[in-house]
Short mmCIF file of C-alpha atoms and ligand atoms in Angstrom, two decimals:
data_model
loop_
_atom_site.label_atom_id
_atom_site.label_comp_id
_atom_site.label_asym_id
_atom_site.label_seq_id
_atom_site.Cartn_x
_atom_site.Cartn_y
_atom_site.Cartn_z
CA UNK A 1 0.00 0.00 0.00
CA UNK A 2 1.37 3.41 -0.95
CA UNK A 3 0.86 6.29 1.48
CA UNK A 4 1.42 10.00 0.91
CA UNK A 5 3.40 12.52 2.89
CA UNK A 6 1.88 15.95 2.37
CA UNK A 7 4.61 18.49 2.87
CA UNK A 8 3.90 21.96 1.49
CA UNK A 9 7.53 22.39 0.43
CA UNK A 10 7.77 19.19 -1.59
CA UNK A 11 4.18 18.39 -2.47
CA UNK A 12 2.73 14.93 -2.22
CA UNK A 13 5.46 12.25 -2.22
CA UNK A 14 4.61 8.59 -2.76
CA UNK A 15 6.23 6.42 -0.10
CA UNK A 16 6.51 2.71 -0.87
CA UNK A 17 5.77 0.18 1.88
CA UNK A 18 8.65 -0.16 4.28
CA UNK A 19 10.01 -3.16 6.12
CA UNK A 20 9.61 -2.95 9.87
CA UNK A 21 12.67 -5.16 10.23
CA UNK A 22 15.99 -3.45 10.75
CA UNK A 23 19.50 -4.84 10.41
CA UNK A 24 19.43 -8.52 11.29
CA UNK A 25 21.89 -11.35 12.02
CA UNK A 26 20.12 -14.62 11.32
CA UNK A 27 21.86 -17.63 12.87
CA UNK A 28 21.47 -21.05 11.24
CA UNK A 29 21.66 -23.89 13.82
CA UNK A 30 21.49 -26.52 11.08
CA UNK A 31 24.78 -25.18 9.70
CA UNK A 32 26.34 -25.35 13.19
CA UNK A 33 25.19 -28.96 13.55
CA UNK A 34 26.67 -29.84 10.15
CA UNK A 35 29.97 -28.21 11.17
CA UNK A 36 30.05 -30.18 14.43
CA UNK A 37 29.74 -33.38 12.39
CA UNK A 38 32.65 -32.22 10.19
CA UNK A 39 34.83 -32.15 13.30
CA UNK A 40 33.58 -35.28 15.03
CA UNK A 41 33.65 -37.41 11.88
CA UNK A 42 37.43 -37.43 12.38
CA UNK A 43 36.86 -39.36 15.60
CA UNK A 44 37.75 -36.66 18.08
CA UNK A 45 35.80 -35.81 21.18
CA UNK A 46 34.80 -32.17 20.80
CA UNK A 47 34.87 -29.41 23.36
CA UNK A 48 32.68 -26.82 21.66
CA UNK A 49 34.11 -23.35 22.28
CA UNK A 50 31.40 -20.70 22.61
CA UNK A 51 33.43 -17.76 23.91
CA UNK A 52 32.71 -14.19 22.72
CA UNK A 53 29.00 -14.98 22.69
CA UNK A 54 29.46 -17.98 20.47
CA UNK A 55 31.64 -15.97 18.06
CA UNK A 56 28.74 -13.54 17.75
CA UNK A 57 26.19 -16.26 16.98
CA UNK A 58 24.74 -16.45 20.50
CA UNK A 59 26.54 -18.62 23.06
CA UNK A 60 23.44 -20.51 24.19
CA UNK A 61 22.33 -21.22 20.61
CA UNK A 62 25.74 -22.51 19.56
CA UNK A 63 26.14 -24.48 22.80
CA UNK A 64 22.80 -26.29 22.71
CA UNK A 65 23.15 -26.99 18.98
CA UNK A 66 26.68 -28.32 19.34
CA UNK A 67 25.77 -30.54 22.29
CA UNK A 68 22.78 -31.97 20.43
CA UNK A 69 25.05 -32.68 17.45
CA UNK A 70 27.60 -34.59 19.53
CA UNK A 71 29.92 -32.21 21.37
CA UNK A 72 30.95 -33.67 24.73
CA UNK A 73 31.62 -30.42 26.59
CA UNK A 74 31.69 -26.65 26.21
CA UNK A 75 34.53 -24.16 26.48
CA UNK A 76 34.61 -20.45 27.21
CA UNK A 77 37.43 -18.01 27.74
CA UNK A 78 36.25 -16.49 31.03
CA UNK A 79 34.34 -17.73 34.05
CA UNK A 80 31.55 -15.14 33.58
CA UNK A 81 30.99 -16.58 30.11
CA UNK A 82 30.74 -20.07 31.60
CA UNK A 83 28.32 -18.85 34.28
CA UNK A 84 26.17 -17.23 31.58
CA UNK A 85 25.69 -20.69 30.07
CA UNK A 86 24.55 -21.99 33.46
CA UNK A 87 22.18 -19.02 33.76
CA UNK A 88 20.78 -19.98 30.34
CA UNK A 89 19.91 -23.40 31.80
CA UNK A 90 22.76 -25.34 30.19
CA UNK A 91 23.89 -28.12 32.48
CA UNK A 92 26.63 -29.68 30.33
CA UNK A 93 30.32 -29.76 31.23
CA UNK A 94 31.90 -26.31 30.79
CA UNK A 95 35.60 -25.43 30.90
CA UNK A 96 37.03 -21.89 31.13
CA UNK A 97 40.69 -20.90 30.84
CA UNK A 98 41.21 -17.16 30.94
CA UNK A 99 41.02 -16.01 34.53
CA UNK A 100 40.45 -12.41 35.46
CA UNK A 101 42.29 -11.05 38.51
CA UNK A 102 40.32 -12.09 41.59
CA UNK A 103 38.28 -14.65 39.65
CA UNK A 104 35.66 -16.22 41.92
CA UNK A 105 36.57 -19.89 41.77
CA UNK A 106 34.17 -20.64 44.64
CA UNK A 107 31.33 -19.87 42.24
CA UNK A 108 33.06 -22.07 39.67
CA UNK A 109 33.04 -24.89 42.21
CA UNK A 110 29.39 -24.34 43.09
CA UNK A 111 28.32 -24.18 39.44
CA UNK A 112 30.51 -27.15 38.48
CA UNK A 113 32.51 -25.09 36.02
CA UNK A 114 35.82 -26.74 35.13
CA UNK A 115 38.90 -24.54 35.29
CA UNK A 116 42.15 -24.51 33.33
CA UNK A 117 45.26 -23.97 35.43
CA UNK A 118 48.63 -23.06 33.95
CA UNK A 119 50.50 -21.66 36.94
CA UNK A 120 51.03 -22.20 40.67
CA UNK A 121 49.24 -19.02 41.78
CA UNK A 122 46.07 -20.02 39.95
CA UNK A 123 46.29 -23.54 41.32
CA UNK A 124 46.53 -22.18 44.87
CA UNK A 125 43.49 -19.96 44.32
CA UNK A 126 41.48 -22.80 42.79
CA UNK A 127 42.47 -25.25 45.55
CA UNK A 128 41.50 -22.67 48.17
CA UNK A 129 38.07 -22.35 46.52
CA UNK A 130 37.73 -26.13 46.56
CA UNK A 131 38.65 -26.22 50.24
CA UNK A 132 36.26 -23.40 51.19
CA UNK A 133 33.33 -24.70 49.20
CA UNK A 134 33.83 -28.33 50.18
CA UNK A 135 33.59 -29.27 46.50
CA UNK A 136 36.65 -30.42 44.57
CA UNK A 137 37.13 -28.17 41.54
CA UNK A 138 37.69 -30.04 38.27
CA UNK A 139 40.89 -28.67 36.74
CA UNK A 140 42.58 -29.03 33.38
CA UNK A 141 46.32 -28.44 33.60
CA UNK A 142 47.42 -26.20 30.75
CA UNK A 143 50.86 -26.77 29.28
CA UNK A 144 52.48 -24.34 26.86
CA UNK A 145 52.74 -26.06 23.49
CA UNK A 146 54.03 -23.02 21.64
CA UNK A 147 51.75 -20.09 22.44
CA UNK A 148 53.63 -18.36 25.29
CA UNK A 149 50.23 -17.43 26.66
CA UNK A 150 48.44 -19.00 29.65
CA UNK A 151 50.00 -22.48 29.57
CA UNK A 152 52.79 -23.50 31.96
CA UNK A 153 56.30 -23.31 30.51
CA UNK A 154 57.90 -26.78 30.21
CA UNK A 155 60.42 -26.07 32.98
CA UNK A 156 57.59 -25.26 35.41
CA UNK A 157 55.45 -28.25 34.45
CA UNK A 158 56.67 -30.77 37.03
CA UNK A 159 56.30 -28.26 39.87
CA UNK A 160 52.73 -27.55 38.75
CA UNK A 161 52.02 -31.30 38.65
CA UNK A 162 53.42 -31.77 42.12
CA UNK A 163 51.28 -28.95 43.49
CA UNK A 164 48.22 -30.28 41.67
CA UNK A 165 48.87 -33.75 43.06
CA UNK A 166 49.01 -32.39 46.60
CA UNK A 167 45.78 -30.42 46.10
CA UNK A 168 44.14 -33.48 44.60
CA UNK A 169 45.15 -35.72 47.51
CA UNK A 170 43.73 -33.09 49.87
CA UNK A 171 40.41 -33.34 48.02
CA UNK A 172 40.41 -29.72 46.82
CA UNK A 173 40.76 -30.41 43.10
CA UNK A 174 40.31 -33.24 40.64
CA UNK A 175 42.69 -33.16 37.69
CA UNK A 176 40.70 -34.25 34.67
CA UNK A 177 42.87 -33.34 31.70
CA UNK A 178 46.02 -31.83 30.31
CA UNK A 179 45.49 -29.25 27.60
CA UNK A 180 47.60 -27.44 25.00
CA UNK A 181 47.04 -25.06 22.12
CA UNK A 182 48.47 -24.98 18.60
CA UNK A 183 49.96 -21.70 17.38
CA UNK A 184 50.18 -22.39 13.62
CA UNK A 185 47.86 -24.01 11.10
CA UNK A 186 50.40 -26.36 9.53
CA UNK A 187 50.66 -30.06 10.20
CA UNK A 188 54.18 -29.87 11.67
CA UNK A 189 53.06 -27.33 14.26
CA UNK A 190 50.05 -29.45 15.26
CA UNK A 191 52.19 -32.61 15.42
CA UNK A 192 54.76 -30.88 17.59
CA UNK A 193 52.08 -29.60 19.96
CA UNK A 194 50.49 -33.07 20.11
CA UNK A 195 53.85 -34.61 21.02
CA UNK A 196 54.49 -32.03 23.76
CA UNK A 197 50.95 -32.58 25.04
CA UNK A 198 51.38 -36.37 25.17
CA UNK A 199 54.65 -36.02 27.09
CA UNK A 200 53.07 -33.59 29.54
CA UNK A 201 50.16 -36.01 29.90
CA UNK A 202 52.49 -38.93 30.66
CA UNK A 203 54.22 -36.90 33.36
CA UNK A 204 50.80 -36.06 34.77
CA UNK A 205 49.71 -39.72 34.80
CA UNK A 206 52.87 -40.66 36.69
CA UNK A 207 52.72 -37.81 39.18
CA UNK A 208 48.99 -38.04 39.88
CA UNK A 209 48.75 -41.81 39.75
CA UNK A 210 45.79 -41.86 37.40
CA UNK A 211 45.22 -41.25 33.70
CA UNK A 212 44.23 -37.81 32.43
CA UNK A 213 42.43 -36.82 29.26
CA UNK A 214 44.24 -34.77 26.61
CA UNK A 215 42.90 -31.91 24.51
CA UNK A 216 44.24 -29.44 22.00
CA UNK A 217 42.84 -26.28 20.35
CA UNK A 218 41.71 -24.81 18.06
CA UNK A 219 40.20 -25.15 14.59
CA UNK A 220 43.53 -25.11 12.69
CA UNK A 221 44.79 -27.92 14.94
CA UNK A 222 41.72 -30.02 14.26
CA UNK A 223 42.12 -29.81 10.48
CA UNK A 224 45.92 -29.69 10.10
CA UNK A 225 46.11 -33.41 9.33
CA UNK A 226 48.30 -34.25 12.33
CA UNK A 227 47.83 -37.56 14.16
CA UNK A 228 45.68 -36.59 17.14
CA UNK A 229 44.73 -40.12 18.17
CA UNK A 230 43.44 -40.07 21.73
CA UNK A 231 43.36 -36.27 21.84
CA UNK A 232 40.11 -34.29 22.03
CA UNK A 233 39.85 -30.98 20.21
CA UNK A 234 38.64 -27.61 21.46
CA UNK A 235 37.05 -25.94 18.48
CA UNK A 236 35.05 -22.75 18.11
CA UNK A 237 35.60 -21.09 14.74
CA UNK A 238 34.78 -24.26 12.81
CA UNK A 239 31.39 -24.51 14.54
CA UNK A 240 30.28 -21.29 12.90
CA UNK A 241 31.88 -22.07 9.56
CA UNK A 242 35.36 -20.57 9.80
CA UNK A 243 38.25 -22.86 8.95
CA UNK A 244 40.41 -24.13 6.13
CA UNK A 245 38.71 -24.47 2.76
CA UNK A 246 39.17 -28.24 2.63
CA UNK A 247 37.19 -28.67 5.87
CA UNK A 248 33.84 -28.24 4.08
CA UNK A 249 32.39 -25.96 6.75
CA UNK A 250 29.18 -23.97 6.32
CA UNK A 251 28.75 -20.32 7.34
CA UNK A 252 26.19 -20.14 10.15
CA UNK A 253 25.13 -16.50 9.91
CA UNK A 254 23.36 -14.28 7.39
CA UNK A 255 23.41 -10.51 7.88
CA UNK A 256 20.83 -8.35 6.16
CA UNK A 257 19.75 -4.72 6.30
CA UNK A 258 16.93 -2.79 4.66
CA UNK A 259 17.53 0.10 2.30
CA UNK A 260 16.51 3.27 4.14
CA UNK A 261 16.91 5.83 1.34
CA UNK A 262 17.40 5.94 -2.43
CA UNK A 263 18.44 8.91 -4.59
CA UNK A 264 19.66 9.69 -8.05
CA UNK A 265 22.79 11.83 -8.42
CA UNK A 266 24.56 13.49 -11.34
CA UNK A 267 27.95 12.42 -12.61
CA UNK A 268 30.61 14.12 -10.52
CA UNK A 269 28.64 14.12 -7.24
CA UNK A 270 30.93 13.36 -4.28
CA UNK A 271 29.52 10.87 -1.77
CA UNK A 272 29.96 11.07 1.99
CA UNK A 273 32.77 12.28 4.24
CA UNK A 274 35.71 13.72 2.36
CA UNK A 275 34.06 12.75 -0.94
CA UNK A 276 36.32 9.74 -1.28
CA UNK A 277 34.07 8.46 -4.08
CA UNK A 278 32.62 10.58 -6.82
CA UNK A 279 29.89 9.29 -9.12
CA UNK A 280 31.69 8.55 -12.41
CA UNK A 281 28.33 8.85 -14.26
CA UNK A 282 24.76 9.58 -13.33
CA UNK A 283 24.10 7.11 -10.52
CA UNK A 284 21.46 5.68 -8.23
CA UNK A 285 22.54 5.45 -4.60
CA UNK A 286 20.95 3.48 -1.75
CA UNK A 287 21.66 3.92 1.97
CA UNK A 288 21.83 1.08 4.53
CA UNK A 289 21.41 1.75 8.29
CA UNK A 290 24.58 -0.03 9.44
CA UNK A 291 28.11 1.17 9.92
CA UNK A 292 31.29 0.63 11.87
CA UNK A 293 29.49 1.02 15.21
CA UNK A 294 27.66 -2.17 14.22
CA UNK A 295 30.86 -3.93 13.22
CA UNK A 296 30.90 -3.17 9.50
CA UNK A 297 34.62 -2.49 9.27
CA UNK A 298 35.54 1.03 8.15
CA UNK A 299 38.72 -0.40 6.68
CA UNK A 300 36.56 -2.12 4.04
CA UNK A 301 35.63 1.30 2.58
CA UNK A 302 36.40 1.34 -1.11
CA UNK A 303 36.38 -2.42 -1.58
CA UNK A 304 33.30 -3.93 0.10
CA UNK A 305 30.37 -5.30 -1.88
CA UNK A 306 26.93 -6.45 -0.76
CA UNK A 307 24.19 -8.42 -2.47
CA UNK A 308 20.98 -6.89 -3.77
CA UNK A 309 18.50 -9.00 -5.78
CA UNK A 310 21.24 -11.58 -6.27
CA UNK A 311 23.72 -9.03 -7.67
CA UNK A 312 26.86 -7.76 -6.01
CA UNK A 313 26.79 -3.97 -5.66
CA UNK A 314 29.67 -1.82 -4.38
CA UNK A 315 29.73 0.10 -1.12
CA UNK A 316 30.88 3.58 -2.15
CA UNK A 317 32.55 6.33 -0.15
CA UNK A 318 33.52 5.90 3.48
CA UNK A 319 31.78 3.37 5.68
CA UNK A 320 30.27 5.65 8.36
CA UNK A 321 29.48 4.98 11.98
CA UNK A 322 25.77 4.34 11.27
CA UNK A 323 25.38 3.97 7.53
CA UNK A 324 26.85 2.91 4.24
CA UNK A 325 26.03 4.05 0.72
CA UNK A 326 25.65 1.63 -2.19
CA UNK A 327 25.92 2.32 -5.89
CA UNK A 328 22.86 0.46 -7.19
CA UNK A 329 22.98 1.94 -10.69
CA UNK A 330 21.90 -0.60 -13.24
CA UNK A 331 20.66 -3.23 -10.83
CA UNK A 332 18.12 -5.18 -12.92
CA UNK A 333 14.41 -4.87 -12.14
CA UNK A 334 12.22 -2.04 -10.94
CA UNK A 335 13.62 0.94 -9.04
CA UNK A 336 15.28 0.06 -5.75
CA UNK A 337 12.97 1.12 -2.92
CA UNK A 338 13.21 1.89 0.76
CA UNK A 339 12.68 -1.31 2.74
CA UNK A 340 14.27 -3.58 0.18
CA UNK A 341 16.52 -6.09 1.92
CA UNK A 342 20.24 -6.24 1.16
CA UNK A 343 22.55 -9.11 2.20
CA UNK A 344 25.83 -8.00 3.74
CA UNK A 345 26.96 -11.48 4.74
CA UNK A 346 25.68 -14.88 3.67
CA UNK A 347 25.62 -17.48 0.93
CA UNK A 348 26.54 -17.14 -1.88
CA UNK A 349 28.57 -14.22 -0.58
CA UNK A 350 29.86 -11.89 0.55
CA UNK A 351 31.42 -14.21 3.13
CA UNK A 352 33.17 -13.33 6.37
CA UNK A 353 36.39 -14.20 4.54
CA UNK A 354 35.54 -11.61 1.85
CA UNK A 355 35.01 -8.93 4.50
CA UNK A 356 38.25 -10.01 6.15
CA UNK A 357 40.12 -9.51 2.88
CA UNK A 358 38.51 -6.10 2.32
CA UNK A 359 39.30 -4.97 5.86
CA UNK A 360 42.72 -6.65 6.09
CA UNK A 361 41.79 -8.81 9.08
CA UNK A 362 40.54 -12.35 9.73
CA UNK A 363 37.01 -13.75 9.47
CA UNK A 364 36.92 -14.21 13.25
CA UNK A 365 37.23 -10.47 13.84
CA UNK A 366 34.46 -9.81 11.32
CA UNK A 367 31.87 -12.15 12.90
CA UNK A 368 32.73 -11.37 16.52
CA UNK A 369 32.69 -7.64 15.74
CA UNK A 370 29.15 -7.59 14.34
CA UNK A 371 26.61 -6.27 16.82
CA UNK A 372 25.52 -2.82 17.84
CA UNK A 373 22.12 -2.25 16.31
CA UNK A 374 22.11 -5.50 14.32
CA UNK A 375 19.52 -7.66 16.06
CA UNK A 376 19.87 -11.42 16.17
CA UNK A 377 17.35 -14.05 15.17
CA UNK A 378 17.54 -17.83 14.97
CA UNK A 379 16.58 -19.55 11.73
CA UNK A 380 14.29 -22.40 12.78
CA UNK A 381 14.08 -23.99 9.33
CA UNK A 382 16.44 -26.87 8.58
CA UNK A 383 17.03 -26.14 4.90
CA UNK A 384 20.79 -25.76 5.37
CA UNK A 385 21.42 -29.05 7.10
CA UNK A 386 22.61 -30.75 3.95
CA UNK A 387 24.70 -27.83 2.72
C1 PLP B 1 39.56 -19.66 21.12
C2 PLP B 1 40.18 -20.87 21.68
C3 PLP B 1 39.86 -22.13 21.14
C4 PLP B 1 39.03 -22.28 19.90
O1 PLP B 1 39.83 -21.89 18.78
P1 PLP B 1 39.21 -21.82 17.32
O2 PLP B 1 40.39 -21.68 16.42
O3 PLP B 1 38.30 -20.65 17.29
O4 PLP B 1 38.48 -23.09 17.06
C5 PLP B 1 40.38 -23.24 21.78
N1 PLP B 1 41.16 -23.13 22.86
C6 PLP B 1 41.52 -21.93 23.38
C7 PLP B 1 42.42 -21.87 24.57
C8 PLP B 1 41.05 -20.76 22.80
O5 PLP B 1 41.42 -19.58 23.30
#
């Protein structure tokens, strides 16, 4: 239905029907489930990593989908992220590894959140929480397999094992696993980390007097082709479709936004801040209500493209805080109208990898950066499950 604005300065202006839906991230659980099967088909137990709000896809959505598809446990960076899963009613095993100063391990004990420990000070704090709460905290001892991050350096490993053994005998902790992380995507790097992990695990078995599980992260490690027999993988990126091309992963998010304005301009018209793009001919421009405050990277200005009616159209001029301008000149069909929906991310492209190339970053930063005014919805159809 067409309505009329009656403004004495401009006369009666026809206004086409508008979409009430604003910028939207639609998450596809069926794609996440398919990606989980891509990982577990290799025979590994999977700790599904849902940090950073499930890489922007919604931690609870990714977690429940991954568990239903065969993941054995969940992983988060921080304890608050793990507790948010509990608050969402998720009862599965959860491990967290990045501890903020003063982290409340007593709450971890009470909520049965498992805790990675890579140094003596953290072990002491965790054991103290186990003692106070009367509940042994399940710990995963983290050994440095090449990251120089939160894992224990090899020369401190035995001392950490000895301390963990003492805390375990006192009933304050239960050591469940030894974990490592792979710094590079190549097979040699993953093999080297697996070897270091197995050695650290053997030392743990001997010191503690019982076997421990082994696990290694992240997505590159899982697909590097190294022999990971007997080693579980901690994977996050792959769950939402980010990984090496040969892995056959499916993107789990579509991002759309409605056109909010359309105008025709003369050749030579500069567009936006600093006029970094000037219409090379008479042009039709369309405006989308998303910008870098919503995670559309400003660095992609000048190279980004989006999809309108199945056609790629260029983003022109600077990507602004709240909006971007498209050159929709020559798009087939009737005139582009306000409310028409444009795809910024989603099959058959642009992909997160495309945006990463345009913005000189990685696909992870693109998907975790999306947010702001882009609302999130869950796609309840299953049409992508076979993709
Ligand atoms: C982020 C992270 C993972 C998951 O890595 P992906 O490459 O996203 O699969 C696993 N382990 C640790 C310690 C991490 O920080």
